[in-house]
Tab-separated table of C-alpha atoms and ligand atoms in Angstrom:
chain	number	residue	atom	x	y	z
A	1	MET	CA	-5.770	9.453	-15.935
A	2	ARG	CA	-9.310	8.210	-15.737
A	3	ILE	CA	-9.517	4.553	-14.941
A	4	GLY	CA	-12.450	2.543	-15.610
A	5	VAL	CA	-12.622	-0.611	-13.669
A	6	LEU	CA	-14.908	-3.473	-14.371
A	7	GLY	CA	-16.389	-4.734	-11.081
A	8	ALA	CA	-17.024	-2.723	-8.066
A	9	GLY	CA	-16.132	-4.637	-4.900
A	10	GLN	CA	-13.456	-4.338	-2.312
A	11	LEU	CA	-10.685	-5.054	-4.782
A	12	GLY	CA	-11.738	-2.038	-6.811
A	13	ARG	CA	-12.041	-0.106	-3.671
A	14	MET	CA	-8.385	-0.847	-2.944
A	15	LEU	CA	-7.233	-0.229	-6.192
A	16	ALA	CA	-8.840	3.304	-6.115
A	17	LEU	CA	-7.308	4.083	-2.673
A	18	SER	CA	-3.915	3.294	-4.008
A	19	GLY	CA	-4.454	5.131	-7.452
A	20	TYR	CA	-5.730	8.407	-6.104
A	21	PRO	CA	-2.377	9.588	-4.761
A	22	LEU	CA	-0.997	9.325	-8.287
A	23	ALA	CA	-3.675	11.610	-9.293
A	24	ASN	CA	-5.945	9.036	-11.063
A	25	GLN	CA	-9.828	9.120	-11.094
A	26	PHE	CA	-12.052	5.987	-11.073
A	27	VAL	CA	-15.319	4.958	-12.598
A	28	PHE	CA	-16.634	1.649	-11.868
A	29	TYR	CA	-18.805	-0.374	-14.037
A	30	ASP	CA	-21.162	-2.941	-12.148
A	31	LEU	CA	-23.185	-5.790	-13.706
A	32	SER	CA	-24.210	-7.406	-10.470
A	33	GLY	CA	-26.568	-4.787	-9.207
A	34	SER	CA	-24.958	-4.752	-5.654
A	35	PRO	CA	-21.693	-2.666	-5.899
A	36	SER	CA	-19.663	-2.370	-2.563
A	37	VAL	CA	-16.946	-0.238	-3.731
A	38	GLY	CA	-18.322	2.758	-1.763
A	39	LEU	CA	-16.068	5.351	-3.700
A	40	GLY	CA	-15.486	6.854	-6.898
A	41	GLU	CA	-18.221	7.061	-9.607
A	42	VAL	CA	-20.228	3.717	-10.173
A	43	ILE	CA	-22.368	2.902	-13.042
A	44	VAL	CA	-24.653	0.078	-12.188
A	45	ASP	CA	-25.763	-1.710	-15.612
A	46	ARG	CA	-27.880	-4.784	-15.083
A	47	ASN	CA	-29.259	-4.588	-18.639
A	48	ASN	CA	-26.142	-3.552	-20.579
A	49	GLU	CA	-27.408	-0.100	-21.559
A	50	TYR	CA	-24.622	2.108	-20.144
A	51	LEU	CA	-21.549	0.678	-21.557
A	52	ASP	CA	-20.976	3.700	-24.043
A	53	ASP	CA	-21.519	6.075	-21.254
A	54	PHE	CA	-18.820	4.365	-19.069
A	55	LEU	CA	-16.473	4.269	-21.913
A	56	SER	CA	-16.972	7.908	-22.695
A	57	ARG	CA	-15.663	8.627	-19.155
A	58	VAL	CA	-12.542	6.875	-18.975
A	59	ASP	CA	-9.170	6.737	-20.717
A	60	ARG	CA	-8.214	3.093	-19.903
A	61	VAL	CA	-10.045	0.125	-18.527
A	62	THR	CA	-8.998	-2.639	-16.084
A	63	TYR	CA	-10.986	-5.021	-13.849
A	64	GLU	CA	-11.106	-6.383	-10.395
A	65	PHE	CA	-13.333	-9.327	-11.180
A	66	GLU	CA	-12.630	-12.014	-13.813
A	67	HIS	CA	-16.020	-13.552	-14.083
A	68	LEU	CA	-17.433	-10.858	-16.458
A	69	PRO	CA	-18.460	-11.748	-19.995
A	70	VAL	CA	-15.473	-11.699	-22.294
A	71	ASP	CA	-17.664	-10.251	-25.102
A	72	VAL	CA	-17.999	-7.214	-22.931
A	73	ALA	CA	-14.222	-6.841	-22.545
A	74	GLU	CA	-13.753	-7.366	-26.255
A	75	ARG	CA	-16.265	-4.673	-27.041
A	76	ILE	CA	-14.349	-2.391	-24.815
A	77	ALA	CA	-10.950	-3.341	-25.994
A	78	ALA	CA	-12.208	-2.328	-29.533
A	79	GLU	CA	-12.563	1.135	-28.166
A	80	LYS	CA	-10.237	1.759	-25.185
A	81	PRO	CA	-6.863	0.107	-23.957
A	82	VAL	CA	-7.877	-2.717	-21.663
A	83	HIS	CA	-5.290	-4.148	-19.216
A	84	PRO	CA	-4.920	-7.204	-18.599
A	85	SER	CA	-6.005	-8.239	-22.081
A	86	PRO	CA	-9.329	-9.977	-22.882
A	87	ARG	CA	-7.188	-13.030	-23.618
A	88	SER	CA	-5.877	-13.129	-20.005
A	89	LEU	CA	-9.636	-12.766	-18.830
A	90	ARG	CA	-10.868	-15.682	-21.281
A	91	ILE	CA	-8.165	-18.183	-20.180
A	92	CYS	CA	-8.385	-17.245	-16.335
A	93	GLN	CA	-12.161	-17.848	-16.303
A	94	ASN	CA	-11.900	-21.312	-17.946
A	95	ARG	CA	-10.149	-23.979	-15.875
A	96	GLU	CA	-9.611	-26.321	-18.913
A	97	ALA	CA	-8.010	-23.322	-20.919
A	98	GLU	CA	-5.944	-22.523	-17.786
A	99	LYS	CA	-4.546	-25.903	-17.281
A	100	THR	CA	-3.983	-26.435	-21.028
A	101	LEU	CA	-1.747	-23.228	-20.995
A	102	PHE	CA	0.089	-24.548	-17.962
A	103	GLY	CA	0.847	-27.686	-19.575
A	104	ASP	CA	1.948	-25.991	-22.668
A	105	LEU	CA	4.409	-23.864	-20.842
A	106	GLY	CA	5.721	-26.828	-18.812
A	107	ILE	CA	4.168	-25.770	-15.672
A	108	PRO	CA	3.241	-29.006	-13.519
A	109	THR	CA	-0.649	-29.480	-12.829
A	110	PRO	CA	-2.494	-32.258	-11.166
A	111	GLN	CA	-3.589	-34.857	-13.818
A	112	TRP	CA	-7.087	-33.793	-15.139
A	113	ARG	CA	-9.949	-34.742	-17.511
A	114	ILE	CA	-12.934	-32.947	-18.675
A	115	ALA	CA	-16.351	-34.586	-17.849
A	116	GLU	CA	-19.521	-33.398	-19.520
A	117	SER	CA	-21.880	-36.192	-18.004
A	118	PRO	CA	-22.155	-38.145	-14.801
A	119	GLU	CA	-20.816	-41.335	-16.637
A	120	ALA	CA	-17.870	-39.318	-17.945
A	121	LEU	CA	-17.218	-38.053	-14.285
A	122	GLN	CA	-17.228	-41.663	-13.147
A	123	GLN	CA	-14.994	-42.726	-15.949
A	124	ALA	CA	-12.587	-39.861	-15.106
A	125	ALA	CA	-12.518	-40.917	-11.485
A	126	GLU	CA	-11.700	-44.402	-12.481
A	127	GLU	CA	-8.826	-43.373	-14.776
A	128	LEU	CA	-7.367	-40.973	-12.487
A	129	SER	CA	-7.928	-43.224	-9.331
A	130	CYS	CA	-9.679	-41.680	-6.215
A	131	PRO	CA	-9.480	-39.245	-4.438
A	132	VAL	CA	-10.283	-36.632	-7.193
A	133	VAL	CA	-11.584	-33.222	-7.062
A	134	ALA	CA	-14.460	-32.205	-9.507
A	135	LYS	CA	-14.765	-28.490	-10.280
A	136	SER	CA	-17.220	-26.547	-12.428
A	137	ASN	CA	-15.065	-25.599	-15.550
A	138	THR	CA	-16.243	-21.917	-15.458
A	139	GLU	CA	-17.710	-19.553	-12.731
A	140	GLY	CA	-16.000	-21.301	-9.590
A	141	TYR	CA	-14.406	-19.612	-6.764
A	142	ASP	CA	-13.453	-19.907	-2.961
A	143	GLY	CA	-14.129	-23.668	-3.375
A	144	LYS	CA	-17.680	-23.252	-4.682
A	145	GLY	CA	-18.818	-25.672	-7.472
A	146	GLN	CA	-16.542	-28.326	-6.284
A	147	ALA	CA	-16.740	-31.925	-4.983
A	148	VAL	CA	-14.144	-34.396	-3.742
A	149	LEU	CA	-14.952	-37.965	-4.890
A	150	LYS	CA	-13.614	-40.558	-2.555
A	151	SER	CA	-14.741	-43.395	-4.991
A	152	PRO	CA	-15.993	-43.478	-8.564
A	153	GLU	CA	-19.397	-44.359	-7.267
A	154	ASP	CA	-19.590	-40.727	-5.806
A	155	ALA	CA	-19.943	-39.443	-9.440
A	156	LYS	CA	-23.752	-39.145	-9.655
A	157	ALA	CA	-24.009	-37.476	-6.273
A	158	ALA	CA	-21.017	-35.178	-7.217
A	159	TRP	CA	-22.528	-34.330	-10.602
A	160	SER	CA	-25.949	-33.127	-9.306
A	161	SER	CA	-24.312	-31.322	-6.215
A	162	ILE	CA	-22.188	-29.303	-8.566
A	163	GLY	CA	-24.975	-28.706	-11.163
A	164	HIS	CA	-22.717	-27.600	-14.081
A	165	PRO	CA	-22.794	-28.975	-17.567
A	166	LYS	CA	-19.003	-29.109	-17.821
A	167	LEU	CA	-16.584	-30.188	-15.219
A	168	ILE	CA	-12.734	-30.573	-14.850
A	169	VAL	CA	-11.729	-33.453	-12.683
A	170	GLU	CA	-8.417	-33.437	-10.993
A	171	LYS	CA	-6.301	-36.040	-9.199
A	172	PHE	CA	-6.263	-34.877	-5.489
A	173	VAL	CA	-2.997	-33.329	-4.804
A	174	ASP	CA	-1.295	-34.491	-1.483
A	175	PHE	CA	0.281	-31.040	-0.711
A	176	SER	CA	2.178	-29.972	2.473
A	177	ARG	CA	0.878	-26.325	1.965
A	178	GLU	CA	-0.752	-23.863	-0.382
A	179	ILE	CA	1.212	-20.930	-1.762
A	180	SER	CA	0.901	-18.248	-4.188
A	181	VAL	CA	3.152	-16.098	-6.245
A	182	ILE	CA	2.087	-12.500	-7.447
A	183	ALA	CA	3.937	-10.486	-9.976
A	184	ALA	CA	3.345	-7.416	-11.962
A	185	ARG	CA	4.244	-6.923	-15.597
A	186	GLY	CA	4.398	-3.321	-16.935
A	187	GLU	CA	3.428	-2.029	-20.411
A	188	ASP	CA	7.134	-2.143	-21.472
A	189	GLY	CA	7.473	-5.814	-20.342
A	190	GLU	CA	9.243	-4.841	-17.141
A	191	LEU	CA	8.617	-7.558	-14.463
A	192	ALA	CA	8.461	-7.495	-10.624
A	193	VAL	CA	7.736	-10.635	-8.707
A	194	TYR	CA	6.780	-10.453	-4.962
A	195	PRO	CA	8.017	-12.752	-2.398
A	196	MET	CA	5.556	-15.802	-2.274
A	197	ALA	CA	2.956	-16.238	0.391
A	198	GLU	CA	1.849	-19.256	2.341
A	199	ASN	CA	-1.905	-19.374	2.277
A	200	VAL	CA	-4.290	-20.817	5.072
A	201	HIS	CA	-7.792	-21.706	4.210
A	202	SER	CA	-10.813	-22.696	6.283
A	203	GLU	CA	-14.083	-23.843	4.582
A	204	GLY	CA	-12.715	-22.892	1.233
A	205	ILE	CA	-12.143	-19.282	2.141
A	206	LEU	CA	-8.616	-17.701	2.576
A	207	ARG	CA	-8.088	-16.810	6.378
A	208	TYR	CA	-4.396	-16.189	6.676
A	209	SER	CA	-1.483	-15.286	4.315
A	210	ILE	CA	2.155	-15.198	5.566
A	211	ALA	CA	4.714	-13.600	3.483
A	212	PRO	CA	7.500	-14.175	2.779
A	213	ALA	CA	6.407	-17.884	2.930
A	214	PRO	CA	8.618	-19.350	5.718
A	215	GLY	CA	11.121	-22.109	4.894
A	216	LEU	CA	11.026	-22.164	1.139
A	217	SER	CA	13.765	-23.730	-0.643
A	218	ALA	CA	15.619	-21.852	-3.173
A	219	ASP	CA	14.484	-24.286	-5.798
A	220	ILE	CA	10.786	-23.797	-5.141
A	221	ARG	CA	11.190	-20.008	-5.155
A	222	GLU	CA	12.972	-20.110	-8.524
A	223	ASP	CA	10.265	-22.447	-10.025
A	224	ALA	CA	7.516	-20.281	-8.926
A	225	GLU	CA	9.330	-17.095	-10.165
A	226	ARG	CA	9.984	-18.821	-13.466
A	227	TYR	CA	6.412	-19.983	-13.890
A	228	ILE	CA	4.808	-16.814	-13.110
A	229	LYS	CA	7.283	-15.002	-15.606
A	230	LEU	CA	6.444	-17.590	-18.291
A	231	LEU	CA	2.687	-16.858	-17.882
A	232	LEU	CA	2.895	-13.024	-17.755
A	233	ASN	CA	5.114	-12.864	-21.019
A	234	GLU	CA	3.157	-15.476	-22.942
A	235	LEU	CA	-0.131	-13.637	-22.031
A	236	GLY	CA	1.478	-10.327	-22.788
A	237	HIS	CA	-0.136	-9.543	-19.657
A	238	VAL	CA	-0.075	-5.864	-18.204
A	239	GLY	CA	-0.914	-5.659	-14.558
A	240	ILE	CA	-0.929	-7.997	-11.739
A	241	LEU	CA	-1.252	-11.817	-12.021
A	242	ALA	CA	-1.550	-14.170	-9.199
A	243	LEU	CA	-0.803	-17.891	-9.486
A	244	GLU	CA	-1.805	-20.496	-6.720
A	245	LEU	CA	0.304	-23.459	-6.214
A	246	PHE	CA	0.431	-26.467	-4.108
A	247	GLU	CA	3.808	-27.349	-2.484
A	248	THR	CA	4.435	-31.291	-2.452
A	249	ALA	CA	7.251	-33.392	-1.873
A	250	ASP	CA	8.043	-33.515	-5.561
A	251	GLY	CA	7.995	-29.716	-6.026
A	252	LEU	CA	5.273	-27.295	-7.009
A	253	VAL	CA	1.933	-28.020	-8.802
A	254	ALA	CA	-0.194	-25.193	-10.234
A	255	ASN	CA	-3.641	-24.863	-9.124
A	256	GLU	CA	-5.130	-21.830	-10.801
A	257	MET	CA	-4.201	-18.100	-11.670
A	258	ALA	CA	-6.343	-14.895	-11.480
A	259	PRO	CA	-5.566	-11.759	-13.745
A	260	ARG	CA	-5.941	-9.400	-11.206
A	261	VAL	CA	-4.957	-8.312	-7.705
A	262	HIS	CA	-5.548	-11.081	-5.324
A	263	ASN	CA	-6.621	-11.723	-1.687
A	264	SER	CA	-3.160	-13.467	-0.834
A	265	GLY	CA	-1.390	-10.178	-1.903
A	266	HIS	CA	-3.199	-7.848	0.469
A	267	TRP	CA	-0.284	-8.239	2.894
A	268	THR	CA	1.718	-5.957	0.491
A	269	MET	CA	-0.282	-2.989	1.580
A	270	GLU	CA	1.966	-2.361	4.548
A	271	GLY	CA	4.424	-5.489	4.091
A	272	ALA	CA	6.218	-4.376	0.884
A	273	GLU	CA	7.663	-1.250	-0.573
A	274	THR	CA	4.881	-0.892	-3.049
A	275	SER	CA	1.482	-2.719	-2.872
A	276	GLN	CA	0.013	-4.821	-5.417
A	277	PHE	CA	-2.721	-2.363	-5.720
A	278	GLU	CA	-0.351	0.410	-6.677
A	279	ASN	CA	1.802	-1.693	-8.851
A	280	HIS	CA	-1.385	-2.898	-10.873
A	281	ILE	CA	-2.342	0.987	-11.201
A	282	ARG	CA	1.244	1.713	-12.349
A	283	ALA	CA	1.132	-0.976	-15.009
A	284	VAL	CA	-2.261	-0.162	-16.367
A	285	THR	CA	-1.350	3.571	-16.699
A	286	GLY	CA	1.888	2.670	-18.359
A	287	MET	CA	4.273	3.913	-15.478
A	288	PRO	CA	7.308	2.083	-14.033
A	289	LEU	CA	6.634	-0.610	-11.537
A	290	GLY	CA	7.516	0.177	-7.863
A	291	ASP	CA	9.862	-1.877	-5.511
A	292	VAL	CA	8.510	-5.143	-4.265
A	293	THR	CA	10.811	-5.744	-1.561
A	294	PRO	CA	9.261	-6.893	1.674
A	295	ARG	CA	9.252	-4.835	4.770
A	296	GLY	CA	10.110	-7.491	7.494
A	297	VAL	CA	7.681	-10.399	7.659
A	298	SER	CA	3.950	-10.104	7.304
A	299	CYS	CA	0.651	-11.740	7.944
A	300	MET	CA	-2.800	-10.966	6.585
A	301	ILE	CA	-5.805	-12.017	8.588
A	302	ASN	CA	-9.075	-11.997	6.650
A	303	ILE	CA	-12.184	-10.566	8.522
A	304	ILE	CA	-14.849	-12.983	7.487
A	305	GLY	CA	-18.670	-12.842	8.372
A	306	SER	CA	-18.424	-10.388	11.428
A	307	ASN	CA	-16.209	-7.361	11.930
A	308	GLY	CA	-15.318	-8.247	15.588
A	309	SER	CA	-14.265	-5.444	17.653
A	310	SER	CA	-12.405	-2.772	15.539
A	311	ALA	CA	-11.824	-0.420	18.595
A	312	ASP	CA	-9.721	-3.391	20.263
A	313	ILE	CA	-7.866	-4.095	17.056
A	314	LEU	CA	-7.208	-0.364	16.549
A	315	LYS	CA	-5.498	-0.442	19.992
A	316	LEU	CA	-2.706	-2.783	18.934
A	317	PRO	CA	0.273	-0.661	17.696
A	318	TYR	CA	1.119	-3.349	14.994
A	319	ALA	CA	-2.188	-3.844	13.531
A	320	HIS	CA	-3.211	-2.339	10.167
A	321	LEU	CA	-7.048	-2.482	9.789
A	322	HIS	CA	-8.775	-2.352	6.440
A	323	LEU	CA	-12.488	-2.426	6.456
A	324	TYR	CA	-14.568	-2.771	3.085
A	325	ASP	CA	-17.738	-1.113	4.563
A	326	LYS	CA	-19.829	-4.204	3.898
A	327	GLN	CA	-22.931	-5.505	5.879
A	328	GLU	CA	-22.065	-8.377	7.919
A	329	ARG	CA	-23.097	-11.805	6.586
A	330	PRO	CA	-21.643	-15.254	7.224
A	331	GLY	CA	-18.879	-16.166	4.993
A	332	ARG	CA	-18.471	-12.762	3.571
A	333	LYS	CA	-15.191	-11.039	3.099
A	334	LEU	CA	-15.453	-7.863	5.289
A	335	GLY	CA	-11.952	-6.609	5.651
A	336	HIS	CA	-8.521	-7.712	6.585
A	337	ILE	CA	-5.762	-6.804	9.022
A	338	ASN	CA	-2.110	-6.659	7.896
A	339	ILE	CA	0.612	-7.298	10.588
A	340	VAL	CA	4.227	-6.797	9.981
A	341	ALA	CA	6.960	-7.894	12.341
A	342	ASP	CA	10.861	-8.097	12.347
A	343	SER	CA	10.751	-11.944	13.031
A	344	TYR	CA	8.453	-14.814	12.583
A	345	GLU	CA	8.469	-15.286	16.260
A	346	GLU	CA	7.125	-11.851	16.960
A	347	LEU	CA	4.677	-12.263	13.910
A	348	ILE	CA	3.056	-15.485	15.489
A	349	TRP	CA	2.669	-13.792	18.835
A	350	ARG	CA	1.086	-10.685	17.233
A	351	VAL	CA	-1.379	-12.684	14.823
A	352	ARG	CA	-2.633	-14.635	17.722
A	353	ASN	CA	-3.329	-11.806	19.813
A	354	CYS	CA	-4.975	-9.947	16.936
A	355	ALA	CA	-7.144	-12.908	15.711
A	356	SER	CA	-8.614	-13.252	19.388
A	357	PHE	CA	-10.558	-9.983	18.710
A	358	LEU	CA	-12.130	-11.657	15.699
A	359	PRO	CA	-15.168	-13.984	16.416
A	360	ASN	CA	-15.258	-17.273	14.773
A	361	CYS	CA	-11.451	-16.820	13.412
A	362	PRO	CA	-9.857	-20.267	12.974
A	363	GLU	CA	-6.871	-20.864	15.034
A	364	PHE	CA	-3.724	-19.497	13.519
A	365	ASP	CA	-2.145	-22.823	12.249
A	366	CYS	CA	0.485	-22.807	9.552
A	367	SER	CA	4.015	-24.139	8.835
A	368	LEU	CA	5.378	-21.704	11.469
A	369	THR	CA	3.217	-22.953	14.313
A	370	SER	CA	3.317	-26.699	13.497
A	371	ALA	CA	7.265	-26.654	13.065
B	1	AMP	P1	-9.740	-23.819	-6.307
B	1	AMP	O1	-11.076	-23.109	-6.308
B	1	AMP	O2	-9.412	-24.413	-7.469
B	1	AMP	O3	-8.684	-22.702	-5.769
B	1	AMP	O4	-9.885	-24.913	-5.057
B	1	AMP	C1	-10.350	-24.409	-3.738
B	1	AMP	C2	-9.585	-25.258	-2.822
B	1	AMP	O5	-9.717	-26.670	-2.897
B	1	AMP	C3	-7.910	-25.012	-2.837
B	1	AMP	O6	-7.444	-24.009	-2.278
B	1	AMP	C4	-7.454	-26.534	-2.288
B	1	AMP	O7	-7.389	-26.359	-0.824
B	1	AMP	C5	-8.510	-27.281	-2.695
B	1	AMP	N1	-8.014	-28.149	-3.876
B	1	AMP	C6	-8.475	-27.714	-5.125
B	1	AMP	N2	-8.037	-28.397	-6.115
B	1	AMP	C7	-7.345	-29.440	-5.476
B	1	AMP	C8	-6.577	-30.722	-5.847
B	1	AMP	N3	-6.435	-30.929	-7.136
B	1	AMP	N4	-6.090	-31.416	-4.958
B	1	AMP	C9	-6.178	-31.145	-3.548
B	1	AMP	N5	-6.948	-30.032	-3.089
B	1	AMP	C10	-7.417	-29.249	-4.077
């Protein structure tokens, strides 16, 4: 099958790498002018001239990037099957729509308000009581377009630092850790939920994902599974959906979701029987989903800013290196390393050893190491 992918970054690259063994071909459609996918056929279309050309070359369309205009997805959907649907895309790129859907489905969220002026931001901060987090309602990712208000008087400065006409203001959640749940839904409604991951961020960027997340209670696992199934079925989603959650003393609180393969699911490449990338391709091509059982315990380490010593990493018998062939730049995701072990104890040791070859990699600090 010829699969068209909207977006042409590392997620598209990994989708193609998992889709080629199933005899699929890939055409990428890039609106940014700086594709980094490095394989398949790439159509760069900064002025919206080549959409018809792209569509003439593909049988089905999916995406690896959710910040693309919904009208483009809708135009495509009028001609070719698009998975996930433009509705999934529209909701996931708008925090207000996302939080409203969570609420409608009974999925807990932080208390929130919408603010469309600095005065409204100040009022929201007063109503919710500080600290609160203000976020641009659309276009934000990796903590960009956000500010924490310690007091309502911070509203003016926060408003101008974010520089967006519509903000969502959330009560600051006192969480013990961040976790995510990733699941696939097939064209026929089949569901497959991966074990949850514990995610460690630094400066707003994911650095480590540990899966299965250690020490999760059965209640928390069941809640997360229930929430993602509710979302997948409500959206009629086909493909991978990722849901980011905060774990608190009172249970799970939903943060946001992504209608695509997700960085906190990269561990599945070696750490699960079927990777998130292959399962996404299986779903969008109407094939049965693959087994999501974990192979031992895993940790993914993101390579940010500098590739470090690849030769040293490749000498480690347990390190699986994935490089995205991108230029080094501070804060840029350049690759990741997956480590699989038989026990968490062995995993900690391996992760620390491997991370020592990555310059500026923050110390491995998670629920396992602080226990
Ligand atoms: P987001 O872009 O919504 O994923 O937010 C980026 C990061 O900011 C999250 O991974 C959290 O660490 C933090 N964060 C976001 N929203 C909240 C909140 N309501 N309370 C506490 N921390 C938050």
